[in-house]
Coordinates of C-alpha atoms in Angstrom, one line a residue:
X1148 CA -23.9 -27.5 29.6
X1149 CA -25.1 -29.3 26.2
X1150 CA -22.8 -27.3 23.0
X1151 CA -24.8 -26.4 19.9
X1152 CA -21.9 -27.9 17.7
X1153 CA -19.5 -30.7 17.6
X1154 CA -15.6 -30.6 18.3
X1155 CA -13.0 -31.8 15.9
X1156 CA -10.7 -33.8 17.4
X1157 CA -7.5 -34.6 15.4
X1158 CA -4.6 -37.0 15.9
X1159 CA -1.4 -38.2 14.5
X1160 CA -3.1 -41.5 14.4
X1161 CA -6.3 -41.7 13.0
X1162 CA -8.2 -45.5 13.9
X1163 CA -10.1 -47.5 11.8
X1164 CA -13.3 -49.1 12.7
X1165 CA -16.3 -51.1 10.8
X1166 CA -17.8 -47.6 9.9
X1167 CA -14.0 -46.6 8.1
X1168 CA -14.3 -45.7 4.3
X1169 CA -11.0 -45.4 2.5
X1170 CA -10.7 -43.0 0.5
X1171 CA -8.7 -43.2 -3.1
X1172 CA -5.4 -42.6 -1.6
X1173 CA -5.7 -45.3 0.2
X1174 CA -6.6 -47.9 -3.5
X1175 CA -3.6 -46.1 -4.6
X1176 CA -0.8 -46.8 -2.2
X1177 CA 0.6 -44.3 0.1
X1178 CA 3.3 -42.0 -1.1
X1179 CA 6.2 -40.9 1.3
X1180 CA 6.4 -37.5 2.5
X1181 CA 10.1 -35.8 2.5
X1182 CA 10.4 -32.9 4.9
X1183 CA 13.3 -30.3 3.6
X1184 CA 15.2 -27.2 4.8
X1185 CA 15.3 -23.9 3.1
X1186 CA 18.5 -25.4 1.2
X1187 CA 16.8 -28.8 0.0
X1188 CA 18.2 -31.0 2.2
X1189 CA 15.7 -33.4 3.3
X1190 CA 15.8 -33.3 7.6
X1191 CA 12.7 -35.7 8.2
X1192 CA 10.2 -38.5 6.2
X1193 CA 7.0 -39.6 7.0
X1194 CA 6.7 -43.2 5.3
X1195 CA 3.1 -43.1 6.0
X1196 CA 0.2 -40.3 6.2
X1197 CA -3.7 -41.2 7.9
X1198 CA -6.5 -39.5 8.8
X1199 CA -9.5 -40.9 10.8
X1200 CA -12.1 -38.7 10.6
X1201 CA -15.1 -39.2 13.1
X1202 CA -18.3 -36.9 12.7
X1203 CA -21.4 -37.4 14.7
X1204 CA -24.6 -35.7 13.2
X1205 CA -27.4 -37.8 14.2
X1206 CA -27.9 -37.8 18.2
X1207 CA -30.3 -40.8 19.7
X1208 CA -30.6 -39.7 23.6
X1209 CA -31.5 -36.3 24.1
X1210 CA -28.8 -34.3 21.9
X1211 CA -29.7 -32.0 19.3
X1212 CA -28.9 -33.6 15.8
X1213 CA -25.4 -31.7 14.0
X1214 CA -26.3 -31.9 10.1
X1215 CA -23.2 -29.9 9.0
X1216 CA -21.0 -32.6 10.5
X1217 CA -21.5 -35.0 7.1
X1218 CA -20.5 -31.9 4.8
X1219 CA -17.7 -30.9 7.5
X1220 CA -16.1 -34.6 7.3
X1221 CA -16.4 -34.5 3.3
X1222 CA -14.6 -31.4 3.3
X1223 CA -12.0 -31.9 5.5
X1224 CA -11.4 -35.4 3.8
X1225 CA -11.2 -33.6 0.1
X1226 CA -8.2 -31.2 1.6
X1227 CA -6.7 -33.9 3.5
X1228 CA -6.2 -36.1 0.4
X1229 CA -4.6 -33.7 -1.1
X1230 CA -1.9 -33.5 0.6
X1231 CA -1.4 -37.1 1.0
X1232 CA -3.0 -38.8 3.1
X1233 CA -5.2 -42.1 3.4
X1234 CA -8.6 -40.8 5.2
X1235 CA -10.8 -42.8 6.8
X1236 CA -14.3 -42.2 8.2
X1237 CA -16.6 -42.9 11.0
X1238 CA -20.4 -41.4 10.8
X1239 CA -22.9 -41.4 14.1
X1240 CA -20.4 -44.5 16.0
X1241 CA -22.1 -45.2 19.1
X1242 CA -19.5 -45.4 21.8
X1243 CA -18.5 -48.8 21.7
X1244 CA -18.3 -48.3 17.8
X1245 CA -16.2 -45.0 18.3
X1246 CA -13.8 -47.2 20.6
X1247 CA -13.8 -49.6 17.9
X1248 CA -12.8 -47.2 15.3
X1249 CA -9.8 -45.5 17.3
X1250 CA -8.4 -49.1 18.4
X1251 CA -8.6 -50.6 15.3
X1252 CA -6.8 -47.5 13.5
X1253 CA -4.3 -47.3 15.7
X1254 CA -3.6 -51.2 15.6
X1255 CA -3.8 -50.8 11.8
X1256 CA -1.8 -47.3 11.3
X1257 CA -0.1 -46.3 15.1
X1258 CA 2.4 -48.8 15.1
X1259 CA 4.6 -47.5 12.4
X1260 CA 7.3 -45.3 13.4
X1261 CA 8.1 -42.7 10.9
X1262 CA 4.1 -42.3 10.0
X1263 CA 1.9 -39.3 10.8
X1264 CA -1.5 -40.1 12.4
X1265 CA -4.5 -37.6 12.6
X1266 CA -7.5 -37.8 13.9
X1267 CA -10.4 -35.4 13.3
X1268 CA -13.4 -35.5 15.7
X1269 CA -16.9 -33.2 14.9
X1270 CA -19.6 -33.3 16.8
X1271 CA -20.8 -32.4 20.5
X1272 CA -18.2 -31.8 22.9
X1273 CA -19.2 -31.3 27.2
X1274 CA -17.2 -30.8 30.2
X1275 CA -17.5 -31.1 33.5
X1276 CA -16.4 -30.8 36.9
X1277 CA -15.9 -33.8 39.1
X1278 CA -18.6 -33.9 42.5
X1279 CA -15.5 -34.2 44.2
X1280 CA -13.7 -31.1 42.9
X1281 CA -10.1 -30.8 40.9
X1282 CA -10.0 -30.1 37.5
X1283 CA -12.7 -30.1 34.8
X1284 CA -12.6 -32.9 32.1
X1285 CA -13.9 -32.5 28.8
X1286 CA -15.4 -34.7 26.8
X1287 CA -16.1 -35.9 22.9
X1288 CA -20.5 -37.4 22.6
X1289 CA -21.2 -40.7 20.8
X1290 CA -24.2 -40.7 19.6
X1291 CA -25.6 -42.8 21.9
X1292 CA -24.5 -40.5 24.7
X1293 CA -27.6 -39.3 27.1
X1294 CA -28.0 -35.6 27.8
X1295 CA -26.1 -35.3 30.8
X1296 CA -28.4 -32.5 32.1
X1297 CA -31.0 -35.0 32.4
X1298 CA -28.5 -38.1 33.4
X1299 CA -25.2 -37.0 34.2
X1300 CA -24.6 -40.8 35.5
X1301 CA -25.3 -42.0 32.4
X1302 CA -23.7 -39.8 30.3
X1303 CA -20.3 -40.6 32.2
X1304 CA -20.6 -44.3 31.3
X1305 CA -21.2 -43.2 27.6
X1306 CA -18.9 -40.2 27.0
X1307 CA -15.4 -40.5 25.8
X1308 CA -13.5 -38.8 28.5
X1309 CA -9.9 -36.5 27.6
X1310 CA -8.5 -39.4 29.8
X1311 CA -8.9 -42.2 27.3
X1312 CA -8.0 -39.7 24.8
X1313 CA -4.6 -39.2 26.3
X1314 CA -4.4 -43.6 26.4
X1315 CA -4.7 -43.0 22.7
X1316 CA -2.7 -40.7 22.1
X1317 CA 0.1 -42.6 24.6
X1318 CA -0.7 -45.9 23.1
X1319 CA 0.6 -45.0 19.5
X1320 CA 4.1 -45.2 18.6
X1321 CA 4.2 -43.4 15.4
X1322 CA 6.2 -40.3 15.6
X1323 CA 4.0 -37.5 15.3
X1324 CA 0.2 -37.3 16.2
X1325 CA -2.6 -34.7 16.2
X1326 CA -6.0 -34.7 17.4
X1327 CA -8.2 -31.5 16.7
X1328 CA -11.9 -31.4 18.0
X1329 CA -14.4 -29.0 16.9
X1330 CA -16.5 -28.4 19.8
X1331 CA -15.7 -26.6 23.2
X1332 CA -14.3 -28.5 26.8
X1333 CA -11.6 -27.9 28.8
X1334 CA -8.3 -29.3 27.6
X1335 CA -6.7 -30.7 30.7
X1336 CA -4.1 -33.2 29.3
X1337 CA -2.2 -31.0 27.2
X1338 CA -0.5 -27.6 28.1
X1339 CA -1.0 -24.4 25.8
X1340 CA 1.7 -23.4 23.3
X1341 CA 2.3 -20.6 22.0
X1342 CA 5.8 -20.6 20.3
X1343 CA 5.9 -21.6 16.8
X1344 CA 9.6 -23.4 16.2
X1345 CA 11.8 -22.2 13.8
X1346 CA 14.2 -24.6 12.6
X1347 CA 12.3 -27.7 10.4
X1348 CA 14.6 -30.0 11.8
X1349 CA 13.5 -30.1 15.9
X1350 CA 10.0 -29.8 14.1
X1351 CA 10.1 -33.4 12.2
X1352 CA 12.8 -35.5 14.1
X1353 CA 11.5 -35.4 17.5
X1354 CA 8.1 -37.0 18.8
X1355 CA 5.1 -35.5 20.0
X1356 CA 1.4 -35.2 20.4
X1357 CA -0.1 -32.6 19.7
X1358 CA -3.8 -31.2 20.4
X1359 CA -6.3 -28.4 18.6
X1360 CA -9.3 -27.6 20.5
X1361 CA -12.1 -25.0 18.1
X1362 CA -13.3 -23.2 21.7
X1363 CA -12.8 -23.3 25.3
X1364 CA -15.3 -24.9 28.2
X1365 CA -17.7 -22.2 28.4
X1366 CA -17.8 -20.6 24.6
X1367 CA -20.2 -22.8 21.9
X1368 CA -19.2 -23.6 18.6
X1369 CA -22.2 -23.4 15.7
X1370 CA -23.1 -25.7 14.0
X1371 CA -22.2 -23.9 10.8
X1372 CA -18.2 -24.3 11.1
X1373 CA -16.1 -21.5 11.1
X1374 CA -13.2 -23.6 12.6
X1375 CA -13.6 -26.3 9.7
X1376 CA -13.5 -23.7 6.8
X1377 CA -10.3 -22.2 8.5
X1378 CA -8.6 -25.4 9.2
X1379 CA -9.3 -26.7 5.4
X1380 CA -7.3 -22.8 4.6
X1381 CA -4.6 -23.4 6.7
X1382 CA -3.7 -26.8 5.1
X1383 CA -4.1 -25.1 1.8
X1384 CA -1.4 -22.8 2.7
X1385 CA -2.8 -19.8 4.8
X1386 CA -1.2 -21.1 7.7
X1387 CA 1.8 -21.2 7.0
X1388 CA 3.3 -17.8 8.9
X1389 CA 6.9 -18.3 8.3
X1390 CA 6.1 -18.9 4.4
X1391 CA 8.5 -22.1 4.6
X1392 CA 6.2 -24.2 2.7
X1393 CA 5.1 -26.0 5.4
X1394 CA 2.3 -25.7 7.7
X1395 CA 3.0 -27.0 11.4
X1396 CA 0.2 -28.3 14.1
X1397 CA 1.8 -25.3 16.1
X1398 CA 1.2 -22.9 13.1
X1399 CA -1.8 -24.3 12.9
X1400 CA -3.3 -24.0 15.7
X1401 CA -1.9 -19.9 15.8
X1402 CA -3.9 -19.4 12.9
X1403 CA -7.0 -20.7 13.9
X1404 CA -6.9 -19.0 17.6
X1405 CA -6.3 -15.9 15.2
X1406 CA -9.0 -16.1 12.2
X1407 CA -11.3 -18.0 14.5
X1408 CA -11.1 -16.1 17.4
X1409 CA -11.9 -13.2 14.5
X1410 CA -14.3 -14.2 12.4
X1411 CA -16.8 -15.5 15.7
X1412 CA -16.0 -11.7 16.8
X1413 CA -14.5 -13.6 20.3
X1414 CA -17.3 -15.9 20.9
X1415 CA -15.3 -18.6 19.7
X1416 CA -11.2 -19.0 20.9
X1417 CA -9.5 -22.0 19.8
X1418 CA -6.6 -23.4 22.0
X1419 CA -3.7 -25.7 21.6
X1420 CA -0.8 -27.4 23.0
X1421 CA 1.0 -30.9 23.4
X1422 CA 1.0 -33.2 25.6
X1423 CA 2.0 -33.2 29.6
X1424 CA 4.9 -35.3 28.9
X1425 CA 8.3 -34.2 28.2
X1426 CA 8.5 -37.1 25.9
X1427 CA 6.3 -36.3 23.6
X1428 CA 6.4 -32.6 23.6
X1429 CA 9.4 -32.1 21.5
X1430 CA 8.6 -32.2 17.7
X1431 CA 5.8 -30.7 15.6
X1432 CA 3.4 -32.4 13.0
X1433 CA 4.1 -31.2 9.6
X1434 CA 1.8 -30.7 6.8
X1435 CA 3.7 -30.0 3.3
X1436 CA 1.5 -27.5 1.1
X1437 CA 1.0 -29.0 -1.9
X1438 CA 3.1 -28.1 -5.3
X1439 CA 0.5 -26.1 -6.6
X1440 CA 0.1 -24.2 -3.7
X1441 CA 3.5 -23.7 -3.3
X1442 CA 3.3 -22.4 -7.2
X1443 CA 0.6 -20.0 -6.7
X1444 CA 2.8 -18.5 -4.0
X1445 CA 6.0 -18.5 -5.7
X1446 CA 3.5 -17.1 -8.6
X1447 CA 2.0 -14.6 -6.1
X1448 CA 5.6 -13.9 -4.9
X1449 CA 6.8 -13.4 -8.6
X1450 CA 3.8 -10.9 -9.1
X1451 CA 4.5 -9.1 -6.1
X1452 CA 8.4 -8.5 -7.1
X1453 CA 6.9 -7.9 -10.8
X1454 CA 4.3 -5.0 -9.3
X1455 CA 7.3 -4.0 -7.0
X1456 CA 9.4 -3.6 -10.1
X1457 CA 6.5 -1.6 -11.8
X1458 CA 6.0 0.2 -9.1
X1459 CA 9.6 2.1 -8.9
X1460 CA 9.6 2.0 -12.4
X1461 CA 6.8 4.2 -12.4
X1462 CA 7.6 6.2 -9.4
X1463 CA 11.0 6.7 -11.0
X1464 CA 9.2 7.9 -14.0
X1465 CA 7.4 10.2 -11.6
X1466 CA 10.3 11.6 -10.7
X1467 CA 12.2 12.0 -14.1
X1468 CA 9.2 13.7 -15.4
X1469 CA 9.2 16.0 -12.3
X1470 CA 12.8 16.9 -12.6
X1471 CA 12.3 17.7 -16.6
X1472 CA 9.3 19.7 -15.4
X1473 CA 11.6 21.9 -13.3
X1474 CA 14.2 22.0 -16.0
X1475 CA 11.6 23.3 -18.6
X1476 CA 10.7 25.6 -15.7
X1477 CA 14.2 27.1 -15.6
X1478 CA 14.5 26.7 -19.1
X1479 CA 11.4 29.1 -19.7
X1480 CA 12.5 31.7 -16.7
X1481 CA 16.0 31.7 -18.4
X1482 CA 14.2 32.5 -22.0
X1483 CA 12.3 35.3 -20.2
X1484 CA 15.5 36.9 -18.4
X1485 CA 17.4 36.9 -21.8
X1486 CA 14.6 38.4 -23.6
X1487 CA 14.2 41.1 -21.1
X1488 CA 17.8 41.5 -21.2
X1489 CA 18.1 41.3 -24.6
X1490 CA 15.1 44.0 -24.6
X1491 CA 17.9 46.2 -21.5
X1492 CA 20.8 46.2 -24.4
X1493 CA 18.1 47.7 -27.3
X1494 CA 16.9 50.3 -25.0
X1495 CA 20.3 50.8 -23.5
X1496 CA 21.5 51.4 -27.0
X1497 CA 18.5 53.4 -28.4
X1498 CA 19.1 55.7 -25.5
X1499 CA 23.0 55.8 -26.4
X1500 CA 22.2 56.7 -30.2
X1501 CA 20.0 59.3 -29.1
X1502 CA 22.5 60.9 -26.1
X1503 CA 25.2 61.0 -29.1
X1504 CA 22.8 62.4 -31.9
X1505 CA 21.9 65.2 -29.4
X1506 CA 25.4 66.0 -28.5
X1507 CA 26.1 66.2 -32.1
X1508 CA 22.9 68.6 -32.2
X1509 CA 24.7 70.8 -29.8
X1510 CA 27.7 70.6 -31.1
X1511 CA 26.3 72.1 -34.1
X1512 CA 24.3 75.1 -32.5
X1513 CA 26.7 76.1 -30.3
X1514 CA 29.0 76.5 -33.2
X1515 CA 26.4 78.0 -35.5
X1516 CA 26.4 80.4 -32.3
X1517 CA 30.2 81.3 -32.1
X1518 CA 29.6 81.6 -36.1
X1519 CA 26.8 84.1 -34.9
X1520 CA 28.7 86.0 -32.3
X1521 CA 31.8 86.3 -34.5
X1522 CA 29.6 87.5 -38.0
X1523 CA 27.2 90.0 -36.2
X1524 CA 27.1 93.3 -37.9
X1525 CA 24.5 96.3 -38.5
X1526 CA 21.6 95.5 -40.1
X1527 CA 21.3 96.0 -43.8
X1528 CA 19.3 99.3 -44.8
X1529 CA 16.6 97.3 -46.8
X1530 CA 16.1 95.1 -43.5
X1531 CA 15.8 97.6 -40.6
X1532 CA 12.5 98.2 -40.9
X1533 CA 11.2 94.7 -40.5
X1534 CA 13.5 93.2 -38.8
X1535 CA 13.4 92.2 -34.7
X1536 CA 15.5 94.3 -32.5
X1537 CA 18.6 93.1 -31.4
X1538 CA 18.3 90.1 -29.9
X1539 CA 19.8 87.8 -27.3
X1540 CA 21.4 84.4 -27.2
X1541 CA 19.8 81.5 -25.7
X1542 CA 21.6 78.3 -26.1
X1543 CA 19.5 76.0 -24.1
X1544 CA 16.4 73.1 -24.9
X1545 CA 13.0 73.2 -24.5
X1546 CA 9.5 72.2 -24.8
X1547 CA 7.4 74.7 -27.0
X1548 CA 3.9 75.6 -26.7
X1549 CA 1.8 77.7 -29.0
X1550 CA -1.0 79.6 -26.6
X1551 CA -3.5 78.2 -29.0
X1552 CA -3.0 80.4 -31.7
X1553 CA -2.3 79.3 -35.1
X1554 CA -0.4 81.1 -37.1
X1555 CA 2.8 80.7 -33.8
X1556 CA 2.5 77.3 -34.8
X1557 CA 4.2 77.9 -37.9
X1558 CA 7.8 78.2 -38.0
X1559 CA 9.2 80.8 -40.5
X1560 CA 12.6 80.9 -42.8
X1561 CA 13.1 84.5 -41.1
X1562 CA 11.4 86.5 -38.6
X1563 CA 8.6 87.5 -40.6
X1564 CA 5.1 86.8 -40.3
X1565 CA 4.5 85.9 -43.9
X1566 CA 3.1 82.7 -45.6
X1567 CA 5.9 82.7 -48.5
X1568 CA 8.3 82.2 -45.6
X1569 CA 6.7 79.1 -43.5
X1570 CA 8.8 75.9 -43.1
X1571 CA 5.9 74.1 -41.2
X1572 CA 3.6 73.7 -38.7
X1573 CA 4.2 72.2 -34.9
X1574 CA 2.3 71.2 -32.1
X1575 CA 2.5 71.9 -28.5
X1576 CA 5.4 69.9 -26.6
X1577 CA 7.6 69.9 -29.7
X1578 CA 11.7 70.0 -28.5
X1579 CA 13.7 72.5 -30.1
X1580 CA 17.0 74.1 -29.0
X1581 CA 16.4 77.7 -28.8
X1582 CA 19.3 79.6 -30.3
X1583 CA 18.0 83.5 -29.6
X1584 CA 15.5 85.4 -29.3
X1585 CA 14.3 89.0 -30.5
X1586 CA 11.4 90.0 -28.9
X1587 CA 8.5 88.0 -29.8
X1588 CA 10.8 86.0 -32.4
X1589 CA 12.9 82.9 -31.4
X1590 CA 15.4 81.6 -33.4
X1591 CA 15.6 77.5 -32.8
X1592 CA 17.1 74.8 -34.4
X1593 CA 14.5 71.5 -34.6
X1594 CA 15.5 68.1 -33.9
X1595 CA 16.1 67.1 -37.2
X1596 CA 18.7 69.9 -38.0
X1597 CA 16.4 72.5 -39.7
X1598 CA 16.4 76.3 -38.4
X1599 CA 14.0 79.1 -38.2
X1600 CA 12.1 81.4 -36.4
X1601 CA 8.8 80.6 -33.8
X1602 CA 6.8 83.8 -32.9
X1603 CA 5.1 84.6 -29.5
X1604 CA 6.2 81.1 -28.8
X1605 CA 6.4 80.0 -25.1
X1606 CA 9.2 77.7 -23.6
X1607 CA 9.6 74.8 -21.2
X1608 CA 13.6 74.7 -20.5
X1609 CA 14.6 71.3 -20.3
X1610 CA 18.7 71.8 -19.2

């Protein structure tokens, strides 16, 4: 079936052809690449870094025309450079033009042993199964490549197979090579990887060939690329999943089966893998990210241990303002129990001044009663007719009440009703210890040490 979108086929070696621009890199000379370890020891060197980048937008025989494929190369050029390599470029080859461009970059570039070769194909991609049976072969669409649902025949003769890609990609002797299409076929010549290599060194000293496909034979890739923005992130650093400062084809390709595979919500799964040949199977294409990606994350790094940093600081904060928070908690609930102790001792001794003012109190009566026991005698002559019969001692407190009437409120110097002789005047509820009585007079001895007499008063003992 005809794809609405080209592939992008790269490879360690990219070829040159009539149609090949150089970019700037290439006026300025290339500039080695030194791979290093986490300790700075340099454990690999490419000499040399190209990229051919082939686009096809402009279909002749029955293929619909790919204008993203022009903005997709420029793109992927812009990143490329930047990271050192010499790009070239082929627009709309026809196929003996897109053979011409792979041979002569590889006769220009794949013959030098510690170089890096890409090569970068966008445009239609088509597989199909062989009348005979076996395996399905993809293939990459010149331009001049007839719709094979209208001439399969024709289409054959025209359309680069996966089997001249693998000649390619056996024919160059440079170290490390990577082709990655952007369109969807079946992958037959390489086998899918999955493991991303650890150690930098088995990555860069070893050869191999390496292959990126954006979809498999029956998805179709728009012509709006998601797989080109994600490959230009990877190389700018995104792809790099062990944060080494290097992204690897293998890395590579894991990030775009993941963010592609993502952002086309599973319409669109890139695959990867080297090539059937434990020869070239071994070693890994490297891309170094740039310095100043490398700064931004050493930046972004910095930041993060910075907001880290602020972070505990202010959670410790957090917690040294909770734990004074509890101490001015205690603090306060200490204040409280010390005033309400301090509040126990006043009462405590309030109570004791008043116990030992009213034993004194009693003291005082009950002698004032001995005194009267031991001094009674007969009533004088000038008395007897005014004065209460005998009477009888009390000796006990008590609450006094009046029955409302006012002049028993008053309490008299002697048992005589007689305003001359009134001390002063009580109210219900007033304590006094009750000395004696004599009939309707009490003798009683007030709280404050003054004696006299109560009449028809009315008692509530308290002891």
């Amino acid at each position: 079936m005809i794809k609405h979108r080209t592939f992008i086929f790269v490879i360690a070696s990219l070829l040159a052809s009539v149609f090949m621009v150089s970019s700037a890199i290439a006026q300025r000379g290339i500039v080695p690449v030194s791979i290093k370890d986490k300790a700075g020891n340099q454990v690999g060197l490419y000499k040399g870094s190209y990229a051919l980048l082939i686009g096809v937008s402009d279909y002749t025989n029955g293929w619909p025309d790919l204008p993203e494929v022009k903005k997709d190369l420029i793109a992927v050029g812009d990143a490329l450079e930047q990271i050192g390599f010499q790009v070239y470029k082929s627009l709309n080859p026809k196929r003996n033009e897109l053979e011409g461009a792979i041979n002569g970059f590889i006769s220009k570039h794949g013959y030098e042993k510690d170089s890096r070769l890409l090569i970068y194909f966008a445009g239609h991609g088509h597989t199909i199964l062989p009348k005979y049976g076996g395996t399905e072969m993809g293939y990459i669409v010149p331009s001049d490549a007839p719709n094979p649902n209208l001439d399969e025949q024709g289409f054959l003769k025209v359309g680069l197979s996966m089997q001249n890609i693998e000649v390619y990609a056996r024919n160059i002797q440079s170290k490390h090579a990577l082709f990655v299409f952007d369109s969807c076929f079946s992958g037959s010549i390489f086998s899918l990887s999955r493991a991303i290599p650890q150690i930098i060194q088995e990555k860069t000293n070893k050869p191999v060939r390496q292959f990126i496909t954006a979809g498999r034979a029956n998805q179709t890739v728009p012509d709006s690329s998601i797989f080109r923005r994600q490959f230009i992130k990877a190389l700018k650093g995104e792809g790099d999943y062990n944060k080494d400062f290097y992204v690897t084809a293998s890395e590579l390709g894991q990030y775009l089966e993941d963010t592609v595979t993502n952002y086309s919500k599973g319409s669109q799964t890139p695959q990867y893998g080297k090539l059937r040949d434990p020869t070239l199977d071994q070693g890994d294409f490297v891309f170094p990210i740039s310095a100043s990606v490398q700064m931004e994350v050493v930046k972004g790094k910095v930041q993060s241990e910075q907001d880290r940093i602020k972070q505990a600081r202010v959670e410790e904060q957090n917690k040294q303002q909770q734990a004074l928070d509890e101490l001015n908690k205690v603090r306060e609930e200490f204040a409280k129990e010390l005033k309400l102790l301090k509040q126990d001792r006043e009462k405590t001794k309030r109570l004791q001044e008043e116990l030992l003012q009213s034993r004194k109190l009693q003291d005082e009566l009950n002698q004032e009663i001995r005194l009267n026991q031991n001094n009674k005698t007969s009533s004088v002559s000038s008395q007897s007719s005014t004065s209460s019969p005998k009477g009888e001692n009390v000796g006990r407190w008590a609450e006094i009440s009046f029955a409302r009437r006012l002049e028993n409120s008053y309490l008299y110097k002697k048992s005589i009703k007689s305003r001359k002789y009134r001390i002063e005047r009580f109210s219900d509820g007033t304590r006094a210890f009750i000395v004696e009585t004599r009939g309707s007079w009490s003798k009683v001895k007030m709280e404050d040490g003054v004696v006299g007499w109560f009449y028809n008063a009315k008692f509530k003992w308290l002891n």
